[in-house]
Each structure stands twice: as C-alpha cells, then as structure tokens.
Amino acid sequence: MGFADVIKRLIVGRKLRSSQSGHTLLPKRIALPIFASDALSSVAYAPDEIILTLSLAGMAGVAFDWKIALLVAFVMLIVVASYRQTVHAYPNGGGDYEVATANFGRNAGLVVASALLVDYVMTVAVSVSSGIQNAKSMLTWLQGHEGMAAAVVIIVIMAINLRGAKESGRVFAIPTYIFMAAVLGTIAWGLFRHSVLGADISGPMADYELQADPQYAGITGVAMFALIARAFSSGCAALTGVEAISNGVPNFRPPKSKNAATTLALLGGLSIIMLLGIMILSQLTGTKIVDPASAGGLTSNGRPVNIATPTVMAQLAQGVWHDLAPMMWLVVLATMVVLFLAANTAFNGFPTLGSVLARDGFLPRALHTRGDRLAYSNGIIMLGAAATALVLIFNASVTALIQLYVVGVFVSFTVSQTAMLRHWTRRLKSETDQRVRFAMQRSRIINAIGLTCTAVVLVVVLISKFTHGAYLAIMAMVLVFIIMKSIRRHYTRVAKETAISRSADSALPSRVRAVVWAIDVNKPLARAVAFAQAMRFPSLEAVTVSVDPAQTEQVVEQWEAQDFPIPLKVLASPYREVTGPLVNYVASLRGANPREVVCVFIPELVVGHWWEQILHNQTPFMVKLRLHFMSGIMVISVPYRLNSSHHALARIKRIDPSFANRQPLPGVDDGS
Amino acid sequence: MGFADVIKRLIVGRKLRSSQSGHTLLPKRIALPIFASDALSSVAYAPDEIILTLSLAGMAGVAFDWKIALLVAFVMLIVVASYRQTVHAYPNGGGDYEVATANFGRNAGLVVASALLVDYVMTVAVSVSSGIQNAKSMLTWLQGHEGMAAAVVIIVIMAINLRGAKESGRVFAIPTYIFMAAVLGTIAWGLFRHSVLGADISGPMADYELQADPQYAGITGVAMFALIARAFSSGCAALTGVEAISNGVPNFRPPKSKNAATTLALLGGLSIIMLLGIMILSQLTGTKIVDPASAGGLTSNGRPVNIATPTVMAQLAQGVWHDLAPMMWLVVLATMVVLFLAANTAFNGFPTLGSVLARDGFLPRALHTRGDRLAYSNGIIMLGAAATALVLIFNASVTALIQLYVVGVFVSFTVSQTAMLRHWTRRLKSETDQRVRFAMQRSRIINAIGLTCTAVVLVVVLISKFTHGAYLAIMAMVLVFIIMKSIRRHYTRVAKETAISRSADSALPSRVRAVVWAIDVNKPLARAVAFAQAMRFPSLEAVTVSVDPAQTEQVVEQWEAQDFPIPLKVLASPYREVTGPLVNYVASLRGANPREVVCVFIPELVVGHWWEQILHNQTPFMVKLRLHFMSGIMVISVPYRLNSSHHALARIKRIDPSFANRQPLPGVDDGS
C-alpha cells in the first residue's frame, strides 16, 4: 500500500486549486494540438485502412485509393463547416450531448452521449494501437507483444491525465507540431524530389506486386461498390475527433467562439492537406498494405511472399528519406507520439462528458465531484480501464478495432446536425434583425448539408461494417444507454421518495433516550460515556450483553470501579450472540412511539492496518448494520484512535496533501 | 443473494437457545460414535498405509505387517490408559491445550493448540479422502475426480455442522454402529469360514505376486528398519482421535469423568480388536496394496500388471463375502460413511478449541461469540475451507496426506503427558490422604509410561516422515503458533493502550457543538435536523459544500423554503471537492481546545441492493473515513430507509429469524 501510494503521488502530482482552472484557458497555439491531435493523427491510420481494404481486390481496387481519399476530404470539409456553426451557436460548450438535449430532449442527448462514451474508448484503443503498429516498424521486438505494449502506454497516458489538463497541454503541444512539420515536410520533399529532381522515391514495398484475395479477384458492380463503401467507411476514421473542439469551446481564450472556429478551420485544412498528400505520395512510393488475414497478398516475380507490411507512414518515410535515416526515424517517431497524444484527447473529453452526465443524474454522482486533481479522476480511470481491456482483447490490431469505430462518431454527428437544424429554425422564429436572420439562414443551410452528408455516411458505415464488428459497438452503445436511463430513473425515484411533502416531516422527536454500549471497560468506553454525558440526555444508560458469565462479571466489576455516573444494564443472551439482544433492547426502549428517538453510542477503535480490522470492530459492524434498518435509531460512533492508526493517517496524508496540513488535534483522552 | 440465503437457511436450520445446550449432554451410546468415530474409522486406512509402505520391499516387507499392527495396538493401549487419567484429573474438559497451559504455561499450551488445529484439518482431509478411495472401489466413475468429490463431501459435512452438534450426534450414531458391526462381522465370519469351514476367502489381489521396488529390493539392516519405522509411523494414524474424548468430557452425562473414561476404554478395545482382526484377515485373503508411484508392483506369472489396488476394506469384503454381494456393499458403504463421520469429529473439536483460544486472545474475537446456531460457525467455516484446499491440492490421495498427519497428534500427546506428570507431582505435594496418594502415584506411573511411549513414537515419526511431507505439517504448526502469539500480543498491547489510567480519562467535554451536513434538502436531511434539534445542543448549524454554484443555489433556496430553525453555512470548495472543506471546517469548529467535542450529523440512505451503494453514500463514506482520524469528533449517522431497503431487510430476516420477530417500527417520517 505505502509504496503504491508514493507511486500514485509521484505520478499524479500536486493538487490544483479550482480558481487556477481559469489559468488553464488555452491560446489557439496550444488548443490546436490538444483538441486536434485526434483528428490530425487519424491521417496516420485512415490511409492504411483504405489501402488495406481495397488491396483485397488487388491492383483494380487500389486504383480507387485517391478517389476515396478525395471523398473523405469532401466529407471532412462539410463536417468542419457544420461544426463551425455549432461553435458559434453554443459558445459555452456546444458539446453534441448538450446540443441534442437542448433541441430534442433527454433521449436524443442520451443517444449522443452513449455514442460518444463508446467512441472515446475506441479513440484511445485505436490511436494507441496504431502508435504501437508504427513503433513496431522500427522496434521489431514489439512483434507479438502489441496488446501488452498498448496497455502499458494507455496506463501511462491515464496517469499523466490524472495530473490535470494544463500540464498535459504544454507537454503535448511540441510533439504535435513536430508531427505536422514531419508529415507536411515529407509530402513536400517527396513531391519535390519526384517531380522536380526526378529522383526515385520507391518505398520498401515498391518492388512487390499485389495479388487479389481470390474471393474479391475481378469483382465488379455491386461487389466492387460494397468494397469501396467499406474502404470509405474505414477512411472516415479520419473524421473522428473533429467534434472535440466544439466540446471544448469554454477552454479557449476569449473571444472563445471565434478562436474555436478558427482552430477548427485550421484543423480541417491541415487534415485535408495531409490526407491527400499522403495518398498521392503513397502511390508515388509504391506503398502497399495487405491484411495478414487475407488470402491474397504480395508476390515477387509471381511467387507469393509472406512478409508483414509496415504502416503507410513508415513506408513513405523510407521512400522519401531513404538517404537520410534520422528524418526517417523522426517521421515514424513523431507519428507514434502524436497517436498517443490523440488518445489524450479522449482523456480530456470522456471525464468531462461523464461529469456532465453525472450532474444530470445519468451516471453515479461520484463521477461529478472532482477528485484531488482538477481532472475527473474517476472518469479517467474508467476510460483507461475500458481501453486497456479492448487492446488486450484485440491484441492492438487497428484493422480489427477500426470495425467498431466510426459508427459512434457518425451517430453523434447526425443527431447533432439535426439538432442544429432545429436550433436555427427555432431561433429564426423569434429573430427579426434581417442581417442576423441572413446569417442564421446561411448556418441552417450549412447544417442541412452537414446533416445530409453525415446521415448518408452513417448509413454507409452501418451497412458496410455491421457484420465486421460494428454490431459490437452498437450493442455497447445500447447497453450504456440502458444503464444511464436506469441510473437516472433510480435517482428520480429516490428524489421523489425523499422529497419533503408536508410540514410534519420535520416534527421534533418528543423524547431522546441514549444508550452506551459497553463492550470492554476501557478508554474508548470512557470517552463514549463522557461524550454521551456532555449531551445531557434526559435518559442515559450503559448496556452490556452477557455472552460469557466470567467476562460479564469482569466488565461489571470494572464498571463499578470506575464510578461512572450512569447505570449499567446487563442484557441476557439466550442465543449466546451479541447483536440480537442489543438490537431488541434498543427497539424496546423506543417502544411504539414513532416520535421517540434512541441514540446508540458505540465506542470504536480506529486502527492502522487491514489485519487489525479482522481483530477489532467486527461485532460493532454487525450491530450497526442491523440498527440501520430500524427507524428512529441514531448510531453515534465515538472513535478512539489507537497508536497504530498513525500508519493509516500517514497513508492518507501522502495521498491527500490537503489533509496533511490539517494537524490532528490532541484528543480528549487519546494516548497521544 | 436471495437464493443463496434460502439455501443457507435450509441447511443451517433453526436456532437453538443457549439454555438448550444442556440438552445436548450425551449418553455414552451417543458419545461413543460422535467422539470415537475418528479413532475407530482410522482402522480403515491405517492398515492400507502399513501394507503399502512394506510392499515396497516386496514379500520380505509384508512379513512384518502383523508385527507392526501389534506394535500400534500396544501404543494404543498405553495412550488410552494415559488419557483415562487425564479424563479423571480434568472433569471440566481435559483438553490437551488446557492441560498443557495449566501445568506448563501459555507457550506449552500454544504448542499443543497449534498441533491440534493443524491435525484437525488433517483429520478432515485424510478421513474424507479415504472415504472417497473406498467409494471408488464401487463407484468407479469417481476415478480422476477424487479431489473434487472429497471437496463436495467436506462442504456437505460443514453445512451439517453449521446446524449444531446435537442433531449431528443422533444422525451419526447409527452408521457408526453399522460400521462396527460390519467390520467385526466381517472379521468373525472370515475367520470362521477360513478356520472352521476351511473355505477359500481369497480376495481379488490374492492371485497376484508382489514385486519389490528395485530401490528397496532385498534390503536388510538399517534400511529395512527405516522402512519398518515409516510403516509404523503411518500405522500410528490409527491413534488419531483418541484425544477427542478427553476434550469432550463436559459433553458427557454425569458422572462425566467416569462415563468418559468408560467410553475411552471401549474405544481402545474396539480399535485394537478391529486393527488386529483386519491385519490377520488381510493376510488370509491375500490382500495387497501397492503405491502407484512405486517402481515395484503386482506381477502375474512373472509379468508386471498395472492395476490399481482397491482399499484393504474393499479387498477383505470381496474375499469374505464374495458369495453375498449385499454384505460386500454394506462393508464398503459403512466404511465410507464412518470415515465421513470421522471428519465430523474434527468439526466438533476445531471450533470448540478455536473458541477457547479466541477467549484467551489467541484468535480473532469473532471466533469466540457463537453465530446464530449453537455451533461456532466461524471456526466450522475456517476448518472446512482449509480441508477443502488440502484435498484439492493433494487430489484426495491418502498416501500423500498421511505424511503430513500423525506428527501433530504425537506432539500434543507428548506435551500433554508431560503436563500430566507435572500435574500429579504437584498434587502429590499437597495431598495427604494415603489412599488418594496411592491412586495418584499409580496415575503418575501410567502417564510416565505414556510419555515415554509417545515421545519415542514422536521421534520415530519425525525421523521417518520428515522429508516425506511431515516438514509441511511442522511449518504449518510453526506458522499457526506465530500467528496466535502475534494476535495475543496485539490484543495485550491494545488493552494496555486503552486501559483507564487516571480519573482525567473520563473528564466531561466542556462544550459540544453540532453540525448537520446538508447534502440535499430532503426527508433524510429533515430527519437529521429534527434529531439534532431534539438533542438541544448549545450550538447547532447546518453546512453544505459548494462544488457546483447552480446546485448550491438550489440547496440554499430549498433550505430557506423549509424554514428550518437553524442557520445554513455554505463552505467554499477551492479544490471542487467535498471532503476537504467539510473536514477542515469541523476541525476549525473544535479549535485547539482538547475538551471540546463536535458532533457531525450525516443523513444516510439505507438501500437494498449492492448497486445502489455505488449510486449513493460514496461521499458520506469518504467523509466518515476522514473524520474518524480526528480527535473529539463524533459521527452521527441518521439512517433513512428507502423502500428498496426492504429487500435487504427481507434477506436479513431469512438468515436471522430473531430479527424477523422484530417488526421494524414506523419511522418518524419514513415513507412507510
């Protein structure tokens, strides 16, 4: 325990004041890497999945590569334009959940929330897995340990996030910029060398030929269209993360909406350039990606060869920088790092959404209150655990995980765009200023186009991926939805049950009796008696349960020797148990009068080790459990700290420094 | 949960009153089967282990069979005679632990207790395993599932014992008598048929020859002596359980000592007759037992055959009753049942000893108080769990388990005999009546012979079995000893720490302030406020922690709407946490005055399902945990039962009928 706590303190760092949270407002140059790393980094795996899927049909399929990339870029353009409207319409955090809830009510909001929660988990799992796949092209010893390596990375990211968002931002900005520079530099240098210098930029797979999977060889018509649709669906992974900025508007420096919209436009432009550049360059370098599970694959001089294909980024880097190894390494390393940072986006978004949902009663309240850091520790831990489970189950295979991805994003895109449409329609009803009306109508048209586009993509994604794994994601979303509905229903029921309905609710008890339970005659009992006396009850007595006659005699003798000014009653125990007679006696004291109250004082030892809990407090625990089920009974724990409790206190102080400043005060009759 | 509770109630049955425990005093005819089934049933496996060990040396070894049995019978005679002295000297329960403690102090007592606790576990494991081995000779499908079958049997016996000792006794008497009749009948009929009728009573293994293990073939001198010593040590398993009667003297009908001594003599006589009879008969029937792990084994016409040998009882039954199948079945079945009943002896002894040790502070106090049955449920469950683990680890192999057995019994025999010697020497110093002195001197001589004999056997057992597994048993005993010493030391330290030393200990607090923690404004809070008001504190206020401004505003508004007559203080929460500000405020209220006390009222929801615990009471739990470490703070839980709590109440009622009679009273402002 002690060691683990020290580790936690080292990792989690010191606390931040709530008032410091104003300082975490982000300038655009920091906000871009934090909120856009997800969307930007997806260019590191979206092309892989497009090429891999089309490779099933051999060279005939690969011919569609850049067309699909263009289509994805087009959807990206529309989605970015749509979300710029959202950012302006909801300057206080236009999260898809809030937008859907505000315009279509709780259920629409919950659908979006379920989709987003599942997709946050997928973002972490896919990004980290892709990072590991990239790392593997250089660190070959990772082969066979992908799942474990991804799990370790997720846990490290989780720990960093438990430290709080601000520090993460600064740390993450630089590598994201390095990634952008590396990718754009590679594209520019590659095109320059090929077009202007006429140099050979062939990648490591350029000399192999592609052989179609027999199942897909020579397909045309509907079959080809289905394959293209699947490749497009996978490619749409490039769009995930675009919504992060609209969720994070409150974190921007003022003017928040304008800055957020600008950042969104920047992100969109960068993504499109990188995606198209990578696609063009991958054709020039002869990049090939094959699915190890496919029956097709690479051939050399007509003979099949069985080699694992590196990631697109690794192949590009080797082609473009084959005479400059450090740059080659930099590209792959920067890609890996930015993918890990992308996982961090989810660690920002998930607990924030969880906290909002907890506030609205859809998740346990413990997720709402912040932990001892400004980040929402509980949500962070939940997300980390779920993502770790996924990478371990799927052994960090991006191709397998990507089938579960994207669905959730497009569910929330579509619901959110529908909500925005309704938002503008409502606003237009009351708005009279012609200039503003014009702007709104323009926004409404943009959102309508966005809705059409995302809805079509959603249908394509659902149809093309359902049996490939999307059904799992949908099942998870439905489950999350049902759980959240149930939690809300429970809280509502309890609130109704406990609501104060009539003034009689707070009627004063007519009489309060008090009982001190004498287990042993010792300092804890003396303290309990003293405390009870100080409260001047009209009726106060001590009781002890006689299980063993010899022991009871000793208790009575010691009691009399102490000259306590209250009477001691000995309860017979026909069943040689403690709980029954005590609970029965307390019940009889109160009688049938519902306005009477009985206070039961229980001296309790505060211990420092788990094994001491086995040796002490077992019977008091049982008694308290039973008394809890009786009306009009108050249980008063009078703690007595044993010296060993300092161990536990020291442990708490290490975890919670705010508690460390609080010197425990000298006790009335503590040993200390 | 619900189903499990119903099962528990069905198995555990209704409670017995403490005053009923007088009725469980046992007449000799019931006491014999209960307390002697262990010693009697061991004739079902002791011969097996003697023959198995000697078979390693082939026919040369087997020739020693009956000599070793005679030696074991001789030791039995001496031990029984010795324990008859103990029974007379300690009519109130001459348990070896008490005898050793009374004459040589705590450490000697603890050595005996450690040995006995370990041996109780071994008794259960060995007896049940042997029962399964016997059953296997008829229920061949048990082959390969011995460990699991033994585990199931142990759990069933455990459940029966949780019902209480009395009912067990009656149920167990009949099969034990059937076993005695079956064994004695088999011996008599076998000898009669063989000697008088001259019939063939060859068993199933009679036609095979025995081939020595090459390692032991033709051994003489020291090597042969070592093997004989090992066989004798295993044979001494027949002596285990003799001490059960001296532990159980208080359970006999008066005159307790005399009845117990008579029962002991009966037991000794029966055991010796059965052991020798079985040995003679096993030679006449050509019974052979081989260790499957040995390199030797059975041969037929000089060629080795690989068949598993049934137990001695099964071979005898098949030889003697081969023309009367029902009798054959009866013998094997009765053996199996009586072995299971033998395990029951341990379930009588272990919790009793555990309870005595708990009373003396060597085991957790929870083992001292009886459960909701007259039996000591906690000890029964501990024993059952340990024995189940053993049979699963050793796959119910008697040959493997027997190596760990016997050591403990002879440790306690030896220490106990030494203590008896000292007992008589002490008594003789003060006794003047010449007739009594003569009887005492006679007892002292018997115990001296007993000591010599058991000490020699202990040394033989230790040397011959140490490396074969006895070291494990010794390690377990040392561990148990250290744990018990540590527990006692802990309790002593705590008692010293909490002892009332000066009158100032119970000085009255000079001032009691009270704080009600307002989480939500609802019925639970209204009740807490009403209870606090009724106690007329000189200072009473409510506090709420402001984590979310909107929520706090709502709480303040609702509070004002309720017209509570006490002020509400809003605590700022710079870290957006609840625990810190609340604990700090309570500490500041108390100030530095060690004679001031602060009462913190916490409204708590009593819920009915485990998942409701996740949704409620998490923050109150954290707050209570912290407040416990501060001096002069009393935590007052004011429970409010939700309707769902009836689920939990119903569950408790099913488990504890005494609670069921206690109708929960209508609450001051419960929904009920």
Coordinates of N, CA, C and O in Angstrom, one line a residue, chain A residues 118-169:
Chain A
V118 N -18.8 5.5 -25.9 CA -18.2 4.3 -26.5 C -17.0 4.7 -27.5 O -16.0 4.1 -27.5
D119 N -17.3 5.8 -28.2 CA -16.2 6.2 -29.2 C -15.0 6.8 -28.5 O -13.9 6.7 -29.1
Y120 N -15.1 7.4 -27.3 CA -14.0 7.8 -26.6 C -13.1 6.6 -26.3 O -11.8 6.7 -26.4
V121 N -13.7 5.6 -25.9 CA -12.9 4.3 -25.6 C -12.2 3.8 -26.8 O -11.1 3.5 -26.8
M122 N -13.0 3.9 -28.0 CA -12.4 3.4 -29.2 C -11.3 4.3 -29.7 O -10.3 3.8 -30.2
T123 N -11.4 5.6 -29.5 CA -10.4 6.5 -29.9 C -9.1 6.1 -29.2 O -8.0 6.0 -29.8
V124 N -9.1 5.9 -27.9 CA -8.0 5.5 -27.1 C -7.4 4.2 -27.6 O -6.2 4.1 -27.9
A125 N -8.3 3.2 -27.8 CA -7.8 1.9 -28.2 C -7.1 2.0 -29.6 O -6.1 1.4 -29.8
V126 N -7.8 2.6 -30.6 CA -7.4 2.6 -31.9 C -6.1 3.5 -32.0 O -5.1 3.1 -32.7
S127 N -6.1 4.7 -31.4 CA -4.9 5.5 -31.5 C -3.6 4.9 -31.0 O -2.6 4.8 -31.6
V128 N -3.8 4.3 -29.8 CA -2.6 3.7 -29.1 C -2.2 2.5 -29.9 O -1.0 2.3 -30.1
S129 N -3.2 1.7 -30.4 CA -2.8 0.5 -31.2 C -2.0 0.9 -32.4 O -1.0 0.3 -32.8
S130 N -2.5 2.0 -33.1 CA -1.8 2.4 -34.3 C -0.4 2.9 -34.0 O 0.5 2.7 -34.7
G131 N -0.3 3.6 -32.9 CA 1.0 4.1 -32.4 C 2.0 2.9 -32.2 O 3.1 3.0 -32.7
I132 N 1.4 1.8 -31.7 CA 2.3 0.7 -31.4 C 2.6 0.0 -32.8 O 3.8 -0.4 -33.0
Q133 N 1.7 0.0 -33.7 CA 2.0 -0.6 -35.1 C 3.1 0.2 -35.7 O 4.0 -0.4 -36.4
N134 N 3.0 1.5 -35.6 CA 4.1 2.4 -36.2 C 5.4 2.1 -35.5 O 6.5 2.0 -36.1
A135 N 5.4 2.0 -34.2 CA 6.6 1.8 -33.4 C 7.2 0.5 -33.8 O 8.4 0.3 -33.9
K136 N 6.3 -0.5 -34.1 CA 6.8 -1.8 -34.5 C 7.7 -1.9 -35.7 O 8.6 -2.7 -35.9
S137 N 7.4 -0.9 -36.6 CA 8.2 -0.9 -37.9 C 9.7 -0.6 -37.6 O 10.5 -0.9 -38.4
M138 N 10.0 0.0 -36.4 CA 11.3 0.2 -36.0 C 11.8 -0.7 -34.8 O 12.9 -1.2 -34.8
L139 N 10.9 -0.8 -33.9 CA 11.2 -1.6 -32.7 C 10.6 -3.0 -32.9 O 9.5 -3.3 -32.5
T140 N 11.3 -3.8 -33.7 CA 10.8 -5.1 -34.2 C 10.5 -6.0 -33.0 O 9.7 -6.9 -33.2
W141 N 11.2 -5.8 -31.9 CA 10.9 -6.8 -30.8 C 9.5 -6.6 -30.2 O 9.1 -7.4 -29.4
L142 N 8.8 -5.6 -30.6 CA 7.4 -5.4 -30.1 C 6.5 -6.5 -30.8 O 5.4 -6.8 -30.2
Q143 N 6.9 -7.0 -31.9 CA 6.2 -8.1 -32.6 C 5.7 -9.2 -31.6 O 6.5 -9.8 -30.9
G144 N 4.4 -9.4 -31.5 CA 3.9 -10.5 -30.6 C 3.5 -9.9 -29.3 O 2.9 -10.6 -28.5
H145 N 4.0 -8.7 -28.9 CA 3.6 -8.1 -27.6 C 2.8 -6.9 -27.8 O 2.8 -6.0 -26.9
E146 N 2.1 -6.7 -29.0 CA 1.4 -5.5 -29.3 C 0.4 -5.1 -28.2 O 0.3 -4.0 -27.7
G147 N -0.4 -6.1 -27.8 CA -1.5 -5.8 -26.8 C -1.0 -5.3 -25.5 O -1.4 -4.3 -25.0
M148 N 0.1 -6.0 -25.0 CA 0.6 -5.6 -23.7 C 1.3 -4.3 -23.8 O 1.1 -3.4 -22.9
A149 N 2.0 -4.0 -24.9 CA 2.7 -2.7 -25.1 C 1.6 -1.6 -25.1 O 1.8 -0.5 -24.5
A150 N 0.5 -1.8 -25.8 CA -0.6 -0.8 -25.9 C -1.2 -0.6 -24.5 O -1.4 0.6 -24.2
A151 N -1.3 -1.6 -23.8 CA -1.9 -1.5 -22.4 C -1.0 -0.6 -21.6 O -1.5 0.2 -20.8
V152 N 0.3 -0.9 -21.6 CA 1.2 -0.1 -20.8 C 1.1 1.4 -21.2 O 1.1 2.3 -20.4
V153 N 1.1 1.7 -22.5 CA 1.0 3.1 -23.0 C -0.3 3.7 -22.5 O -0.3 4.9 -22.0
I154 N -1.4 3.0 -22.6 CA -2.7 3.6 -22.1 C -2.6 3.9 -20.6 O -3.0 5.0 -20.2
I155 N -1.9 3.0 -19.8 CA -1.9 3.3 -18.4 C -1.0 4.5 -18.1 O -1.3 5.3 -17.2
V156 N 0.1 4.7 -18.9 CA 0.9 5.8 -18.7 C 0.2 7.1 -19.0 O 0.2 8.1 -18.3
I157 N -0.6 7.1 -20.2 CA -1.4 8.3 -20.5 C -2.4 8.6 -19.5 O -2.6 9.7 -19.1
M158 N -3.0 7.5 -18.9 CA -4.0 7.7 -17.9 C -3.4 8.4 -16.7 O -3.9 9.4 -16.1
A159 N -2.2 8.0 -16.3 CA -1.5 8.6 -15.1 C -1.2 10.0 -15.4 O -1.4 10.9 -14.5
I160 N -0.7 10.3 -16.6 CA -0.4 11.7 -17.0 C -1.7 12.6 -16.8 O -1.7 13.7 -16.3
N161 N -2.8 12.0 -17.3 CA -4.1 12.8 -17.2 C -4.6 13.0 -15.8 O -5.3 13.9 -15.5
L162 N -4.2 12.1 -14.9 CA -4.6 12.2 -13.5 C -3.9 13.4 -12.9 O -4.3 13.9 -11.9
R163 N -2.9 13.9 -13.6 CA -2.1 15.1 -13.1 C -2.9 16.4 -13.5 O -2.6 17.4 -12.9
G164 N -3.8 16.4 -14.4 CA -4.6 17.6 -14.8 C -4.3 18.0 -16.2 O -3.2 17.7 -16.7
A165 N -5.3 18.7 -16.8 CA -5.2 19.0 -18.2 C -4.1 20.0 -18.6 O -3.5 19.9 -19.7
K166 N -3.9 21.0 -17.8 CA -3.0 22.1 -18.2 C -1.6 21.6 -18.6 O -1.1 21.8 -19.7
E167 N -1.0 20.9 -17.6 CA 0.4 20.5 -17.8 C 0.4 19.6 -19.1 O 1.3 19.6 -19.8
S168 N -0.6 18.8 -19.3 CA -0.7 17.9 -20.4 C -0.6 18.8 -21.7 O 0.2 18.4 -22.6
G169 N -1.3 19.9 -21.7 CA -1.4 20.7 -22.9 C 0.0 21.2 -23.3 O 0.4 21.0 -24.5

